[in-house]
Amino acid sequence: MVSKYDPHAFEEKWQSAWDAEGLHRVAEDPSKPKKYVLEMFPYPSGDIHMGHVRNYTIGDVVARHAAMAGFNVLHPIGWDAFGLPAENAAIKSDTHPATWTYGNIEKQRASFRRMGFSYDWDRAVVTCDEGYYRWGQWMFLKMWERGLVERRSSPVNWCPGCATVLANEQVIEGACWRCKSRVEKRELEQWYLKITEYADELLDDLEKLPGWPERVKAMQANWIGRSEGAEVRFTLCDERGEPTDETITVFTTRPDTLFGVTFFLLAPEHPLVDRLVSGTEYESDVRRVQEIAASESAIDRAASERAKHGAPTGRHVVNPVNGEKVEIWVADYVLMEYGTGAVMAVPCGDQRDFEFARQYGLPIPPVVVPSDSPLAERLREVGDREVTDVEWDEAYSGPGIMVQSGEFTGMPGGKASAGMHCVVNWLTERGLGGETVSYRLRDWLISRQRYWGNPIPAVHCERCGLVPVPEAELPVVLPMDIDITKGETLADRPEFYETTCPSCGGAARRETDTMDTFTDSSWYYFRYMDAHDEAAPFSRAASDYWAPVDQYIGGIEHAILHLLYSRFFTKVFRDLGMTAVDEPFRNLLTQGMVRLEGATMSKSKGNVVAPEDMIDRYGADALRVYILFMAPPEKDLDWSYEGLEGMYRFLGRVWRLVGEVSAEKPVASGDPDAAATRLRRETHRAIRRVGEDIERFQFNTALSAVMELVNAANDYRRDVAAGQRHAGVQREAARTVTLLMAPYAPHLAEELWREVLGERGSVHSQAWPEYDAEAAKAEELEIPVQVNGKVRDRLIVAADIEPAELERLALESQKVRAHVADKEVRKVVVVPGKLVSVVAG
Ligand code: ANZ
Ligand code: ZN
């Protein structure tokens, strides 16, 4: 009798044994191909949740399989340990952010160990460790040297609740994404990393990433938002409407529509606005638009369906192509951060201008119209403006013909059209504008007025200005004595900020802002390659061996920011000569959510199933197998206790099968008979399917293949009497089940391998089982094909042929076709494994 499957009897035993044996420790080995498997590192917010279990189990299966397939595998873990939640939790529970953070890290570390994840713990990286963040500061200095760091004043999002600035994407409908306070615009001096210098490369190199989901690449491209167009200079008029020497430049993607400009727009934040309206009758209305704009996020303001707010300034500009004076308005849908913050409004061609014109009763003369339209017919040769309004419901932005456009009338118009190029040339020759490219991507605002982060290594000196902290003085240590419950920051600690200038030696003030935690997560995957380096963030040799990450796994919520920032850092590392790679992550898998009764599991909704509870009941292996079996990794997964129960029972069947087979005294040997041959075939088919499915991340179907093999082996043992069973074939099936299960249920497989089957060494150090194509080949059958009841042909086919395929072969047979001849096939009946019957008449 084989004992009952009891994961608690051995899971911990193997975790300790693996540690003791150093099974997952890894070093560079030029004799072996490498594979770097990485899951996005966690934020230590508390206990692990099912999202973690899913993310890290996927990575663990990929890593363990790669190791058995002969790769030298780097599979590390660490913690993204700086950030605001630690401060908030510390305030609430009257502890120190460090205490809270390191406490949670220990909890998570223990849970990851219990899950049996194959991490090289020696390489663990914790971003709030001095040994890590000092290299973040070093990186900041390197970027500064390269001109990639800038401190400048601009209107930023200020959250009074969190008492810090926020990035644009952290403002949702005018409120802070974290604390929901209304966000204010403040003009503040902040630190920026000039990611825009890499905008073109970040966009173009998306093409080098065939292993990334198209959706993520599209999101990145959209975020970078490269637009080709032109700058056009409009002359500003004074209060009396007389042209001045001053010009205002706009960015447009459609210079071919210049003759359709009927008004001119400035962003509410545009520096000219104050000067134009101060003390005039227009001022109060304009101020109202400014207030509305200040309370909206950039994303909301830019949305085309939204109600628009605008007000005239009473001032005018001159259109350079036709000398026409148009009025300057202020409108909230114009963003200061895009283009030049000024827009030539063309209501016939731009939907937002169209809606604005309708709202305020401004004219909409057509200038680019579809070539086959009545308007084109009528205005084809009309250079002056005859038609001042259209009867359209929306703007027309497609290609067409230019009308009412002076000397350009009759030319093709539209994006990148011949007409557009002619207009740009015309402007360029006269010094009124020229070709340009604009990006939606902004420089990265990285300074935060919060304590729990990486101090920015800079000093403010009255005499010397901004001075970098010398490399030799790194790290600027984050002081631990802070009263976080009083909301203190570094700016409240004179013993921190009072310093001397590294350049002139005079009294100076140390920068008290810390860096956005996204800077910490932008390069941690390089640190894993060389985690203990004390002379550099990582060595070139380590990067040459390990970089890039071969497989990255994480949530879709990081599709833009983290991945974009990491790509940026990698390119800077490359330009510093620290790595040869252009891109950090060769392949990306974005995993779906874990839901309970249709809702995403989350602490705030109170609908979490705690992984630790499930391990207590079913063991780690059942949880791992369950989470992979229930859905393909990219899809959302609906939690089900029955499903987990079912996978636990499946592991019990594996346990019993391998146990019984290994307990049996060797019996029959010699050439396998038909039944044994069939079992061998199932064994090798399972090897092929599981191998292929893991490569494609189809873990659920891979597990189905193992289940089928277990069934086939059980069938064999049921159908064949004990004394007749083929010892070699049976044992091959049991060994194969064990090896194939090793990445999924590592503890069970190890127990079976070492203790039950009595094999030598760890199952995880074995070579992935080799697939024998000959053995896997299906039996062949002879299938008679009848035409109208008479056998006309006999097909030799694989026993497991699909009925549809069999039907196709039957109808293609020369002999069958000869007998169908000019008749019509009325019906084909396929009796699988037996017969095909064709009725023709
Ligand atoms: C005139 C025009 C005519 C425009 C037309 C479009 C169509 P994309 O393609 O997204 O780059 N624009 C320029 N700066 C802006 C700002 N700061 N805030 C809001 N809108 C701005 O968008 C470029 C177009 O968006 C520009 O081309 C400009 O409108 C507007 F038939 O100029 B266009
Ligand atoms: Zn100085």
Coordinates of C-alpha atoms in Angstrom, one line a residue, residues 182-516:
R182 CA -7.9 67.7 -5.3
V183 CA -4.6 68.3 -7.0
E184 CA -3.4 71.9 -7.3
K185 CA -1.1 73.3 -10.0
R186 CA 1.9 74.9 -8.5
E187 CA 4.8 76.6 -10.1
L188 CA 7.8 74.8 -8.6
E189 CA 11.4 74.1 -9.2
Q190 CA 11.9 70.4 -9.7
W191 CA 14.4 67.9 -10.9
Y192 CA 14.0 66.3 -14.3
L193 CA 15.6 63.4 -16.2
K194 CA 15.7 64.2 -19.9
I195 CA 14.1 61.1 -21.2
T196 CA 12.9 63.1 -24.2
E197 CA 16.5 63.1 -25.6
Y198 CA 15.8 59.4 -26.2
A199 CA 12.3 59.8 -27.6
D200 CA 13.2 58.7 -31.1
E201 CA 15.2 55.7 -30.1
L202 CA 12.6 54.6 -27.5
L203 CA 10.0 54.7 -30.3
D204 CA 12.1 53.2 -33.1
D205 CA 13.5 50.4 -31.0
L206 CA 10.1 49.0 -30.3
E207 CA 10.6 47.3 -33.6
K208 CA 13.5 45.4 -32.0
L209 CA 11.0 43.7 -29.6
P210 CA 9.1 41.0 -31.5
G211 CA 8.8 39.2 -28.1
W212 CA 6.6 41.9 -26.6
P213 CA 2.8 42.0 -26.8
E214 CA 1.6 44.3 -29.6
R215 CA -0.7 46.0 -27.1
V216 CA 2.2 47.1 -24.9
K217 CA 4.2 48.4 -27.8
A218 CA 1.2 50.3 -29.0
M219 CA 0.7 51.9 -25.6
Q220 CA 4.4 52.9 -25.5
A221 CA 4.3 54.3 -29.0
N222 CA 1.2 56.3 -28.1
W223 CA 2.8 57.6 -24.9
I224 CA 5.9 58.8 -26.8
G225 CA 3.5 60.2 -29.4
R226 CA 5.8 61.3 -32.1
S227 CA 4.1 63.7 -34.6
E228 CA 5.7 65.1 -37.7
G229 CA 4.6 68.6 -38.7
A230 CA 5.6 72.2 -38.9
E231 CA 6.1 75.3 -36.8
V232 CA 4.4 78.4 -38.1
R233 CA 5.0 81.9 -36.8
F234 CA 2.0 84.2 -36.5
T235 CA 2.6 88.0 -35.9
L236 CA 1.1 89.4 -32.7
C237 CA -0.9 92.6 -33.0
D238 CA -1.0 95.3 -30.3
E239 CA -4.2 96.6 -28.6
R240 CA -5.2 98.6 -31.6
G241 CA -4.7 95.7 -33.9
E242 CA -1.5 96.9 -35.5
P243 CA 1.2 94.2 -36.2
T244 CA 4.2 94.2 -33.8
D245 CA 7.6 92.7 -34.1
E246 CA 6.6 89.8 -31.8
T247 CA 5.5 86.4 -33.2
I248 CA 3.8 83.4 -31.6
T249 CA 4.8 80.0 -32.9
V250 CA 2.4 77.1 -33.3
F251 CA 2.9 73.5 -33.8
T252 CA 0.7 71.9 -36.5
T253 CA 0.6 68.6 -38.2
R254 CA -1.5 70.2 -41.0
P255 CA 0.2 73.3 -42.5
D256 CA -1.9 72.6 -45.6
T257 CA -4.9 73.9 -43.7
L258 CA -3.4 77.3 -43.0
F259 CA -6.0 79.1 -45.1
G260 CA -8.7 77.7 -42.9
V261 CA -7.5 79.4 -39.7
T262 CA -10.4 81.4 -38.2
F263 CA -9.1 81.8 -34.7
F264 CA -6.0 81.3 -32.7
L265 CA -5.6 79.5 -29.3
L266 CA -3.3 79.7 -26.3
A267 CA -3.1 77.3 -23.5
P268 CA -4.4 78.8 -20.2
E269 CA -0.9 78.5 -18.8
H270 CA 0.8 80.1 -21.8
P271 CA 3.1 82.8 -20.4
L272 CA 1.7 85.4 -22.9
V273 CA -1.9 85.2 -21.5
D274 CA -1.3 87.4 -18.5
R275 CA 0.2 90.2 -20.5
L276 CA -2.5 90.1 -23.1
V277 CA -5.5 90.3 -20.8
S278 CA -4.3 92.0 -17.6
G279 CA -6.5 94.9 -16.8
T280 CA -8.8 94.4 -19.8
E281 CA -12.5 93.7 -20.0
Y282 CA -11.5 90.1 -21.1
E283 CA -9.5 89.3 -18.0
S284 CA -12.2 87.9 -15.8
D285 CA -13.5 85.4 -18.4
V286 CA -10.0 84.3 -19.2
R287 CA -9.2 83.8 -15.5
R288 CA -12.2 81.5 -15.2
V289 CA -10.9 79.3 -18.0
Q290 CA -7.5 79.2 -16.3
E291 CA -9.2 78.0 -13.1
I292 CA -11.1 75.3 -14.8
A293 CA -8.0 74.1 -16.6
A294 CA -6.0 74.0 -13.4
S295 CA -8.5 71.6 -11.9
E296 CA -8.5 69.2 -14.8
S297 CA -5.9 66.5 -15.7
A298 CA -4.1 66.8 -19.0
I299 CA -5.7 63.6 -20.2
D300 CA -9.2 64.9 -19.5
R301 CA -8.5 68.2 -21.1
A302 CA -7.2 66.6 -24.3
A303 CA -10.2 64.2 -24.7
S304 CA -12.2 65.3 -27.7
E305 CA -15.7 64.5 -26.5
R306 CA -15.5 66.8 -23.5
A307 CA -17.1 70.2 -23.2
K308 CA -14.6 72.8 -24.0
H309 CA -14.1 76.1 -22.1
G310 CA -12.7 79.1 -23.8
A311 CA -12.7 82.9 -23.7
P312 CA -11.4 85.6 -26.2
T313 CA -8.6 87.9 -25.3
G314 CA -9.5 90.8 -27.6
R315 CA -6.1 90.6 -29.2
H316 CA -5.2 89.3 -32.7
V317 CA -2.5 87.6 -34.7
V318 CA -1.8 87.8 -38.4
N319 CA -1.9 84.6 -40.5
P320 CA 1.4 84.5 -42.5
V321 CA -0.1 83.0 -45.6
N322 CA -2.9 85.4 -46.3
G323 CA -2.4 88.4 -44.0
E324 CA -5.7 87.8 -42.3
K325 CA -6.2 88.9 -38.7
V326 CA -7.7 86.3 -36.4
E327 CA -8.6 86.7 -32.7
I328 CA -6.6 85.0 -30.0
W329 CA -8.7 82.9 -27.6
V330 CA -7.7 80.9 -24.5
A331 CA -9.0 77.3 -24.4
D332 CA -8.6 74.5 -21.9
Y333 CA -8.1 71.8 -24.5
V334 CA -4.8 73.4 -25.5
L335 CA -2.1 72.0 -23.3
M336 CA 1.0 73.9 -22.4
E337 CA 3.1 70.8 -22.3
Y338 CA 2.5 69.9 -26.0
G339 CA 4.0 71.5 -29.0
T340 CA 4.4 75.2 -28.2
G341 CA 1.2 75.6 -26.2
A342 CA -0.3 77.7 -29.0
V343 CA -2.6 76.4 -31.8
M344 CA -3.7 77.7 -35.2
A345 CA -7.4 76.6 -35.0
V346 CA -8.8 75.1 -38.2
P347 CA -12.3 74.1 -37.5
C348 CA -13.0 72.5 -40.8
G349 CA -10.1 70.0 -40.3
D350 CA -9.7 69.5 -36.6
Q351 CA -12.6 68.0 -34.6
R352 CA -11.9 69.9 -31.4
D353 CA -11.6 73.2 -33.2
F354 CA -14.8 72.3 -35.0
E355 CA -16.7 71.7 -31.8
F356 CA -15.2 74.9 -30.3
A357 CA -16.2 76.9 -33.3
R358 CA -19.8 75.6 -33.2
Q359 CA -19.9 76.3 -29.5
Y360 CA -18.8 80.0 -29.9
G361 CA -20.4 80.7 -33.3
L362 CA -17.1 81.0 -35.2
P363 CA -16.9 80.5 -39.0
I364 CA -15.8 77.2 -40.5
P365 CA -14.6 77.8 -44.0
P366 CA -13.6 74.5 -45.9
V367 CA -10.0 74.3 -47.1
V368 CA -9.4 70.6 -47.6
V369 CA -12.3 68.7 -48.9
P370 CA -12.8 65.1 -50.3
S371 CA -11.8 65.2 -54.0
D372 CA -15.1 63.8 -55.3
S373 CA -17.4 66.1 -53.2
P374 CA -19.6 68.8 -54.6
L375 CA -17.5 71.4 -52.7
A376 CA -14.4 70.2 -54.5
E377 CA -16.3 70.5 -57.8
R378 CA -17.4 74.0 -57.0
L379 CA -14.2 75.4 -55.4
R380 CA -11.5 73.5 -57.3
E381 CA -10.2 76.7 -58.8
V382 CA -11.3 79.2 -56.2
G383 CA -8.4 80.7 -54.4
D384 CA -10.2 83.3 -52.4
R385 CA -12.7 82.6 -49.6
E386 CA -16.2 82.3 -51.0
V387 CA -17.7 79.7 -48.7
T388 CA -17.4 80.7 -45.0
D389 CA -19.3 77.8 -43.4
V390 CA -20.0 74.1 -44.0
E391 CA -23.0 72.0 -43.3
W392 CA -21.0 69.2 -41.9
D393 CA -21.6 67.4 -38.6
E394 CA -17.9 67.0 -38.0
A395 CA -14.5 68.1 -39.2
Y396 CA -12.9 66.4 -42.2
S397 CA -9.4 65.4 -41.5
G398 CA -8.8 62.9 -44.4
P399 CA -7.0 63.4 -47.6
G400 CA -8.5 65.6 -50.3
I401 CA -8.0 68.6 -52.4
M402 CA -7.0 72.1 -51.2
V403 CA -9.6 74.8 -51.9
Q404 CA -9.9 78.5 -51.1
S405 CA -6.2 78.4 -50.4
G406 CA -4.7 81.0 -52.6
E407 CA -1.9 79.8 -54.9
F408 CA -2.1 76.3 -53.4
T409 CA -5.7 75.8 -54.5
G410 CA -6.2 72.5 -56.4
M411 CA -3.3 70.7 -54.8
P412 CA -3.7 67.5 -52.9
G413 CA -4.1 68.2 -49.2
G414 CA -4.0 66.0 -46.1
K415 CA -1.3 64.6 -43.8
A416 CA 2.0 64.2 -45.6
S417 CA 0.4 65.4 -48.8
A418 CA 2.1 67.2 -51.7
G419 CA 0.2 70.4 -50.8
M420 CA 1.4 70.2 -47.2
H421 CA 5.1 70.0 -48.4
C422 CA 4.6 73.0 -50.7
V423 CA 3.2 75.1 -47.9
V424 CA 6.0 74.1 -45.6
N425 CA 8.6 75.0 -48.3
W426 CA 6.8 78.3 -48.9
L427 CA 7.0 79.1 -45.2
T428 CA 10.6 78.0 -44.9
E429 CA 11.8 80.2 -47.8
R430 CA 10.2 83.2 -46.2
G431 CA 11.4 82.4 -42.7
L432 CA 7.9 82.0 -41.4
G433 CA 8.2 78.5 -40.2
G434 CA 9.6 75.1 -41.0
E435 CA 9.4 71.3 -40.6
T436 CA 9.6 69.9 -37.0
V437 CA 8.7 66.9 -34.9
S438 CA 6.8 67.0 -31.7
Y439 CA 6.5 64.5 -28.9
R440 CA 3.9 63.8 -26.3
L441 CA 6.5 62.4 -24.1
R442 CA 7.6 64.8 -21.4
D443 CA 10.8 64.9 -19.4
W444 CA 10.6 62.7 -16.3
L445 CA 9.9 64.7 -13.1
I446 CA 11.8 62.7 -10.5
S447 CA 11.9 64.9 -7.3
R448 CA 9.5 64.1 -4.5
Q449 CA 9.2 66.0 -1.3
R450 CA 9.0 62.9 0.8
Y451 CA 11.3 61.2 3.2
W452 CA 11.3 57.5 2.3
G453 CA 13.2 57.6 -0.9
N454 CA 16.7 57.9 -2.4
P455 CA 18.2 61.3 -1.6
I456 CA 19.1 63.4 -4.6
P457 CA 22.9 63.9 -4.4
A458 CA 23.1 67.6 -5.0
V459 CA 24.0 70.8 -3.0
H460 CA 22.6 74.3 -3.4
C461 CA 25.3 76.9 -3.0
E462 CA 24.6 80.6 -3.1
R463 CA 27.8 81.2 -4.9
C464 CA 28.2 78.2 -7.2
G465 CA 24.6 77.3 -7.8
L466 CA 23.7 73.6 -8.1
V467 CA 26.7 71.4 -7.3
P468 CA 26.8 67.6 -7.6
V469 CA 27.9 65.7 -4.5
P470 CA 31.3 64.3 -5.5
E471 CA 31.3 60.6 -6.3
A472 CA 33.7 59.8 -3.5
E473 CA 31.2 61.1 -1.0
L474 CA 28.4 58.8 -2.1
P475 CA 26.1 57.6 -0.7
V476 CA 24.2 60.5 0.7
V477 CA 22.8 58.4 3.5
L478 CA 19.1 58.7 4.2
P479 CA 19.1 59.5 8.0
M480 CA 17.1 57.1 10.1
D481 CA 16.3 59.5 12.9
I482 CA 13.2 61.1 11.6
D483 CA 9.8 61.6 13.3
I484 CA 7.6 60.4 10.5
T485 CA 4.4 60.6 12.7
K486 CA 4.9 64.3 12.6
G487 CA 5.2 64.2 8.8
E488 CA 8.8 65.2 8.9
T489 CA 10.9 65.2 5.7
L490 CA 14.6 65.8 5.1
A491 CA 13.8 69.5 4.9
D492 CA 13.0 69.4 8.7
R493 CA 16.4 68.1 9.6
P494 CA 19.1 70.8 9.7
E495 CA 21.7 68.2 10.6
F496 CA 21.0 66.6 7.2
Y497 CA 20.8 69.7 5.0
E498 CA 23.3 72.0 6.6
T499 CA 26.5 71.3 4.7
T500 CA 29.4 72.9 2.9
C501 CA 29.7 73.4 -0.9
P502 CA 31.9 70.7 -2.5
S503 CA 33.1 73.3 -4.9
C504 CA 33.9 76.5 -2.9
G505 CA 33.8 75.1 0.7
G506 CA 31.3 77.7 1.8
A507 CA 28.1 77.1 3.7
A508 CA 25.5 75.4 1.5
R509 CA 22.3 73.5 1.7
R510 CA 21.9 69.9 0.7
E511 CA 19.0 69.0 -1.5
T512 CA 16.2 67.5 0.6
D513 CA 14.1 66.0 -2.2
T514 CA 14.2 62.3 -2.8
M515 CA 13.9 60.5 -6.1
D516 CA 10.7 59.0 -7.6

